Coordinates of C-alpha atoms in Angstrom, one line a residue:
M1 CA 42.9 -35.5 26.7
K2 CA 42.3 -32.5 28.9
Q3 CA 43.7 -33.2 32.4
L4 CA 41.2 -32.6 35.1
A5 CA 41.5 -32.7 38.9
T6 CA 42.3 -36.2 39.9
L7 CA 39.7 -38.7 41.0
K8 CA 41.6 -40.0 44.0
G9 CA 39.6 -43.1 44.8
I10 CA 36.3 -44.3 46.2
H11 CA 34.7 -41.7 48.5
H12 CA 31.6 -43.6 49.6
V13 CA 28.9 -46.0 48.4
T14 CA 25.2 -45.4 49.1
A15 CA 22.8 -48.3 49.2
I16 CA 19.2 -49.0 50.2
T17 CA 18.1 -51.1 53.1
S18 CA 14.8 -52.5 54.2
S19 CA 15.4 -51.6 57.8
S20 CA 17.6 -48.9 59.4
P21 CA 17.7 -50.7 62.9
K22 CA 18.7 -54.0 61.3
I23 CA 21.4 -52.5 59.1
Y24 CA 22.7 -50.6 62.2
D25 CA 22.9 -53.9 64.0
F26 CA 24.6 -55.7 61.1
Y27 CA 27.3 -53.0 60.6
T28 CA 27.9 -52.3 64.3
N29 CA 27.9 -55.7 65.8
I30 CA 29.0 -57.9 62.9
L31 CA 31.0 -55.8 60.5
G32 CA 32.5 -53.6 63.3
M33 CA 32.1 -50.3 61.4
R34 CA 31.3 -47.1 63.3
L35 CA 28.0 -45.2 62.7
V36 CA 29.4 -41.7 62.2
K37 CA 26.2 -39.9 61.2
K38 CA 22.6 -40.6 61.8
N39 CA 21.1 -38.2 59.3
V40 CA 18.3 -37.8 56.8
N41 CA 18.1 -38.0 53.0
Q42 CA 18.4 -34.3 52.2
D43 CA 16.0 -34.8 49.2
D44 CA 13.4 -36.9 51.1
I45 CA 13.5 -36.1 54.8
R46 CA 11.1 -39.0 55.7
T47 CA 14.1 -41.2 55.0
Y48 CA 17.1 -42.0 57.2
H49 CA 20.6 -41.6 55.8
L50 CA 23.0 -43.6 57.9
F51 CA 26.8 -43.3 57.4
F52 CA 29.0 -46.2 58.6
A53 CA 32.8 -45.6 58.3
D54 CA 36.1 -46.0 60.1
D55 CA 36.9 -44.5 63.5
K56 CA 36.8 -40.9 62.4
G57 CA 34.6 -41.1 59.2
N58 CA 37.6 -40.5 56.9
P59 CA 36.8 -40.2 53.2
G60 CA 37.1 -43.5 51.4
T61 CA 35.7 -45.5 54.3
D62 CA 32.0 -44.8 54.5
M63 CA 29.1 -47.0 53.4
T64 CA 25.8 -45.2 53.6
F65 CA 22.2 -46.3 53.6
F66 CA 18.7 -45.0 52.7
D67 CA 15.5 -46.7 54.0
F68 CA 13.0 -45.4 51.4
K69 CA 9.5 -46.2 52.5
G70 CA 7.5 -48.6 50.4
I71 CA 10.4 -49.5 48.0
G72 CA 10.5 -53.0 46.6
K73 CA 13.4 -55.4 46.6
H74 CA 16.4 -54.8 44.3
I75 CA 16.3 -56.9 41.2
E76 CA 19.7 -58.2 40.2
G77 CA 20.7 -57.9 36.6
T78 CA 22.9 -55.9 34.3
N79 CA 23.7 -52.2 34.2
D80 CA 24.1 -52.1 37.9
I81 CA 26.5 -51.4 40.7
A82 CA 26.5 -55.0 41.7
R83 CA 28.8 -55.3 44.7
T84 CA 30.7 -53.2 47.2
A85 CA 34.1 -54.3 48.7
F86 CA 35.7 -53.5 52.0
R87 CA 39.4 -53.5 52.7
V88 CA 41.0 -55.5 55.6
P89 CA 44.7 -55.2 56.4
N90 CA 46.1 -58.5 55.2
D91 CA 45.5 -62.2 54.5
L92 CA 45.4 -63.1 58.2
A93 CA 42.4 -60.8 58.6
I94 CA 40.6 -62.6 55.7
Y95 CA 41.0 -65.9 57.7
Y96 CA 39.7 -64.1 60.8
W97 CA 36.6 -62.9 58.9
L98 CA 35.9 -66.4 57.7
K99 CA 35.5 -67.5 61.3
R100 CA 33.5 -64.4 62.2
F101 CA 31.1 -64.9 59.4
D102 CA 30.6 -68.5 60.3
H103 CA 30.1 -67.6 64.0
Y104 CA 27.4 -65.0 63.1
Q105 CA 25.9 -67.2 60.3
V106 CA 26.6 -64.6 57.6
E107 CA 26.2 -66.1 54.1
H108 CA 29.5 -66.2 52.2
D109 CA 31.3 -68.1 49.5
G110 CA 34.5 -68.9 51.3
I111 CA 38.0 -67.5 50.4
T112 CA 38.8 -67.0 46.7
E113 CA 41.3 -64.8 44.9
L114 CA 40.7 -61.7 42.7
F115 CA 43.4 -59.9 40.8
G116 CA 46.1 -61.2 43.2
H117 CA 44.2 -60.5 46.5
K118 CA 42.4 -62.9 48.8
V119 CA 38.6 -62.1 49.0
I120 CA 35.4 -63.3 50.6
L121 CA 32.1 -62.6 48.9
F122 CA 29.2 -62.3 51.3
S123 CA 25.8 -60.8 51.7
D124 CA 23.5 -59.3 54.4
F125 CA 19.9 -59.9 55.4
D126 CA 18.7 -58.0 52.3
D127 CA 20.9 -59.9 49.9
Q128 CA 23.0 -56.8 49.5
R129 CA 26.3 -58.1 47.8
Y130 CA 29.7 -57.4 49.4
A131 CA 33.3 -58.5 49.3
L132 CA 36.1 -58.4 51.8
I133 CA 39.5 -57.9 50.1
S134 CA 43.0 -58.2 51.6
D135 CA 45.4 -55.3 51.4
E136 CA 48.3 -57.7 51.6
K137 CA 50.9 -56.4 49.1
N138 CA 48.4 -53.6 48.1
T139 CA 49.8 -50.3 46.9
G140 CA 48.1 -47.0 46.1
I141 CA 45.7 -44.9 48.2
A142 CA 46.0 -45.4 51.9
A143 CA 43.3 -47.1 54.0
G144 CA 41.5 -45.5 57.0
E145 CA 41.7 -46.7 60.5
P146 CA 39.8 -49.3 62.6
W147 CA 36.9 -48.4 64.8
H148 CA 39.0 -48.7 67.9
K149 CA 36.1 -49.2 70.3
G150 CA 34.2 -51.6 68.1
P151 CA 34.0 -55.4 68.6
V152 CA 36.5 -56.4 65.8
P153 CA 40.2 -56.5 66.9
D154 CA 42.0 -53.5 65.3
E155 CA 44.5 -55.8 63.5
Y156 CA 41.6 -57.5 61.6
A157 CA 39.1 -54.6 61.2
I158 CA 37.6 -53.1 58.1
V159 CA 39.6 -50.0 57.2
G160 CA 37.9 -48.7 54.1
L161 CA 36.2 -49.3 50.8
G162 CA 37.6 -51.6 48.2
P163 CA 36.8 -52.1 44.6
I164 CA 33.4 -51.3 43.3
F165 CA 31.9 -53.9 41.0
L166 CA 29.9 -52.9 38.0
R167 CA 27.9 -55.3 35.9
V168 CA 27.1 -54.0 32.4
A169 CA 25.5 -55.1 29.1
N170 CA 27.9 -53.1 27.0
Y171 CA 31.5 -53.3 28.1
R172 CA 32.8 -51.1 25.3
M173 CA 30.5 -48.3 26.3
M174 CA 31.4 -48.5 29.9
K175 CA 35.2 -48.6 29.1
E176 CA 34.8 -45.4 27.1
A177 CA 32.9 -43.9 30.0
L178 CA 35.5 -44.8 32.6
V179 CA 38.6 -44.0 30.4
D180 CA 37.6 -41.2 28.1
I181 CA 35.1 -39.4 30.4
M182 CA 36.2 -40.3 33.9
Q183 CA 39.9 -40.5 33.1
M184 CA 40.5 -43.9 34.7
R185 CA 42.8 -46.5 33.2
E186 CA 42.4 -50.2 32.6
I187 CA 45.0 -52.2 34.5
D188 CA 44.2 -55.9 34.2
Q189 CA 41.7 -58.5 32.9
R190 CA 40.9 -61.9 34.3
D191 CA 38.2 -63.8 32.3
D192 CA 35.2 -61.5 32.1
L193 CA 36.4 -59.1 34.8
H194 CA 38.2 -55.9 33.9
L195 CA 40.1 -53.9 36.5
F196 CA 40.3 -50.1 36.3
Y197 CA 42.3 -47.7 38.5
M198 CA 42.0 -44.0 39.3
G199 CA 44.5 -41.8 41.0
T200 CA 47.4 -43.8 42.6
G201 CA 45.3 -46.9 42.3
G202 CA 45.1 -49.9 44.7
N203 CA 42.2 -51.5 46.3
G204 CA 40.7 -48.1 47.5
A205 CA 40.8 -46.6 44.0
S206 CA 39.5 -49.3 41.7
V207 CA 36.5 -50.3 39.7
I208 CA 35.9 -53.9 38.4
V209 CA 33.6 -54.2 35.4
E210 CA 31.9 -57.4 34.3
E211 CA 30.1 -57.7 31.0
T212 CA 26.8 -59.7 31.2
R213 CA 24.7 -59.7 28.0
D214 CA 22.3 -62.4 29.0
L215 CA 20.8 -60.9 32.2
P216 CA 17.7 -58.7 32.5
Q217 CA 17.9 -55.0 33.4
S218 CA 18.5 -54.5 37.1
R219 CA 15.9 -52.6 39.1
Q220 CA 16.7 -50.4 42.1
G221 CA 15.4 -51.4 45.5
Y222 CA 16.4 -52.5 49.0
G223 CA 19.4 -54.8 48.9
G224 CA 21.0 -52.8 46.0
V225 CA 23.3 -49.9 45.6
H226 CA 21.9 -46.4 44.8
H227 CA 25.2 -44.8 43.7
V228 CA 29.0 -44.7 44.1
A229 CA 31.0 -41.6 44.8
F230 CA 34.6 -40.9 43.8
R231 CA 37.0 -38.7 45.8
V232 CA 38.1 -35.2 44.7
E233 CA 40.1 -32.7 46.7
N234 CA 37.9 -29.6 46.9
R235 CA 35.2 -27.4 45.4
D236 CA 37.6 -26.3 42.6
A237 CA 37.7 -29.9 41.4
I238 CA 33.9 -30.2 41.5
D239 CA 33.7 -27.1 39.3
Q240 CA 36.3 -28.5 36.8
W241 CA 34.4 -31.7 36.4
T242 CA 31.1 -29.9 36.1
M243 CA 32.4 -27.9 33.2
H244 CA 33.9 -31.1 31.7
F245 CA 30.5 -32.9 31.8
E246 CA 28.7 -29.9 30.3
E247 CA 31.2 -29.6 27.5
L248 CA 30.6 -33.2 26.6
G249 CA 26.9 -32.9 26.8
Y250 CA 26.2 -35.0 29.9
P251 CA 23.4 -33.8 32.1
N252 CA 24.5 -33.4 35.7
S253 CA 23.4 -32.0 39.0
G254 CA 25.9 -29.2 39.1
F255 CA 27.3 -28.3 42.5
V256 CA 25.4 -29.7 45.5
D257 CA 26.3 -28.8 49.1
R258 CA 25.8 -31.9 51.3
F259 CA 27.4 -30.0 54.2
Y260 CA 29.6 -33.0 55.2
F261 CA 31.1 -32.8 51.7
K262 CA 30.4 -31.1 48.4
S263 CA 29.0 -33.1 45.5
L264 CA 28.3 -33.5 41.8
Y265 CA 26.1 -36.2 40.3
V266 CA 26.2 -37.5 36.7
R267 CA 25.2 -40.5 34.6
V268 CA 27.8 -41.4 32.0
Y269 CA 26.4 -44.9 31.4
P270 CA 22.7 -45.9 31.5
N271 CA 21.1 -46.8 34.8
I272 CA 24.3 -46.2 36.9
L273 CA 24.7 -43.0 39.0
F274 CA 28.2 -41.6 39.8
E275 CA 28.9 -38.9 42.3
L276 CA 32.0 -36.8 42.8
A277 CA 32.5 -35.8 46.5
T278 CA 35.1 -33.6 48.2
E279 CA 37.3 -35.0 51.0
G280 CA 36.0 -32.4 53.5
P281 CA 34.8 -30.9 55.7
G282 CA 33.8 -34.3 57.2
F283 CA 31.5 -35.7 59.9
I284 CA 33.0 -34.2 63.1
D285 CA 31.2 -30.9 63.3
D286 CA 29.3 -28.4 65.4
E287 CA 26.5 -31.0 66.3
E288 CA 28.7 -33.9 67.3
P289 CA 32.2 -34.4 68.7
Y290 CA 34.3 -37.4 67.9
E291 CA 33.3 -39.2 71.1
T292 CA 29.6 -39.5 70.3
L293 CA 29.5 -39.6 66.5
G294 CA 26.3 -41.1 65.2
E295 CA 24.5 -41.2 68.5
K296 CA 21.8 -38.6 67.8
L297 CA 19.8 -37.5 64.8
T298 CA 21.8 -34.8 63.2
L299 CA 20.6 -32.4 60.5
P300 CA 22.5 -30.1 58.1
P301 CA 22.0 -26.4 58.8
H302 CA 19.3 -25.8 56.1
L303 CA 17.1 -28.5 57.7
R304 CA 17.6 -27.7 61.4
H305 CA 14.6 -25.4 61.6
R306 CA 12.4 -28.5 60.6
R307 CA 13.8 -30.8 63.3
D308 CA 10.4 -31.3 65.0
Y309 CA 8.8 -32.4 61.7
V310 CA 11.7 -34.6 60.8
E311 CA 11.6 -36.3 64.2
S312 CA 7.9 -36.8 63.8
V313 CA 8.2 -38.8 60.6
L314 CA 11.3 -40.9 61.4
P315 CA 10.8 -43.8 63.7
P316 CA 13.4 -43.5 66.4
F317 CA 15.9 -46.2 67.3
D318 CA 18.8 -46.2 69.8
T319 CA 22.3 -45.8 68.4
T320 CA 24.1 -44.8 71.7
R321 CA 27.5 -46.5 72.0
S322 CA 29.6 -44.2 74.1
N323 CA 28.3 -45.8 77.3
K324 CA 28.9 -49.3 76.1
V325 CA 32.1 -51.4 76.0
F326 CA 32.4 -53.8 73.1
K327 CA 34.6 -56.8 73.9
K328 CA 37.1 -57.5 71.2
E329 CA 36.1 -60.9 69.7
Y330 CA 38.6 -63.6 68.8
F331 CA 37.5 -67.0 67.4
N332 CA 39.6 -70.1 68.2
D333 CA 39.9 -72.9 65.7

């Protein structure tokens, strides 16, 4: 097999929400993740694109959302990116989050175990599916850092993206896509779940595949995931992978400049969109310093001349946090 530039791990996950203000409230005040960019969908500038991440918006930590106008609810089924996981530092953090979710009345399934790690499965107001996974005894790609000024104590805070859950009707086809095309490797199997690693592996570089033959085809909508992006080092890596997909006959986007990172989009399995995204340049840029990330509507350079129009079609909502103090929340037994 031709060796390509390494897929280092999960870069980001992009999902769809029914409400930008409500998802901002959920991620800021309950999950304790930092809004690092309040942007627009570069292909549909009537739509917000919100980026929630760690303290500095490091790659491998951001969960992003579109709020497409008029879209219906996500229909759960097969051939779908079914769940997104977030990493927390250890098992003690998992127990903290159990109390936090109970306090904020977040729906969850209690603490279970998955491939040797304690996890909590939970959902938001749109029935978007998530998991928290403990990094206790985890190895592989490093996590990010807590949002230091957020409401969750640093020692318990979310520090990055964990495994991405895929639900598919044809496991053999997906395994071929992940191993033969994307150059991942199967590590473990527990019942109907198959664990794949990329790069140095670990929670931040893993994909979990479940085969479900008896479910209907999923349908995209709010409460579901739009795509998942994997980390690559730089533009050279994007070009290598573009050539790889073209040699294998897989239609792809070719190089796309998203300004905050460089991208490539491809489907190697029906109905599931993968992106490859570079680690830089990142979210701290000429429009926003570290201290006020995510507090104003920012636009990539090619859209800045249309700011008046963009602001006229996007309903405003307040994301100012630099003038606020979030009390670190602890929950007693």
